[in-house]
């Protein structure tokens, strides 16, 4: 049995990652590949419970180190119970965010070093990395317009942080992509969903059977 491929979407809020994950799953299924579509934090019952703890806006919130540990714990459960078993069955796993989000948000934005975030990932998830990480990059005015158009969408605890925090997150993602060009594809997310979908499929072409 050939191991499946692990594809992650990354980027800031309003980048269109969830839409693109769904469109990619449809395109791969049309080619006869079995896909699992999932997200972080979340994807298993335990990780979804941790998601509610992390993103809820009740109470005083988490200290940065506790926040990083909770993301790593959610990911550990997700990797162990969902991602690795699916890959071993030969399925493709398409994940809306993975460890590079922890590196960008808890590392780049919240004061832990990149090495510390990667240590937590090694302990929790054996250091698993995607075969390809699609970084969807959207310019700030386009993000602002998209977020404003999401009717009644209240920002969560992390999405609601200030623009300097989100700018640091975007800069961190760019640094990671530049440092590991073989693992990342940078995708211009300003266009229509269809244009972005074509760019995603082109970036994925070398991995297709
Ligand atoms: P989203 O699923 O709507 O993108 O929301 C998840 C939020 O959690 C988003 O603000 C990014 C944040 N996040 C982190 O801070 N670290 C992580 O490791 C992950 C997966 C998400």
mmCIF file of C-alpha atoms in Angstrom, residues 14 25 56 59 81 89 109 115 149 157 162 164:
data_model
loop_
_atom_site.group_PDB
_atom_site.id
_atom_site.type_symbol
_atom_site.label_atom_id
_atom_site.label_comp_id
_atom_site.label_asym_id
_atom_site.label_seq_id
_atom_site.Cartn_x
_atom_site.Cartn_y
_atom_site.Cartn_z
ATOM 1 C CA UNK A 14 -9.863 35.341 5.511
ATOM 2 C CA UNK A 25 -10.633 17.485 -2.094
ATOM 3 C CA UNK A 56 -13.699 30.781 23.034
ATOM 4 C CA UNK A 59 -12.669 34.288 30.674
ATOM 5 C CA UNK A 81 -5.871 9.175 15.712
ATOM 6 C CA UNK A 89 -4.458 3.471 4.519
ATOM 7 C CA UNK A 109 3.343 36.443 17.176
ATOM 8 C CA UNK A 115 12.770 26.021 18.179
ATOM 9 C CA UNK A 149 -18.449 40.488 4.359
ATOM 10 C CA UNK A 157 -9.809 34.923 20.616
ATOM 11 C CA UNK A 162 -4.561 43.451 16.604
ATOM 12 C CA UNK A 164 0.393 44.268 14.262
#
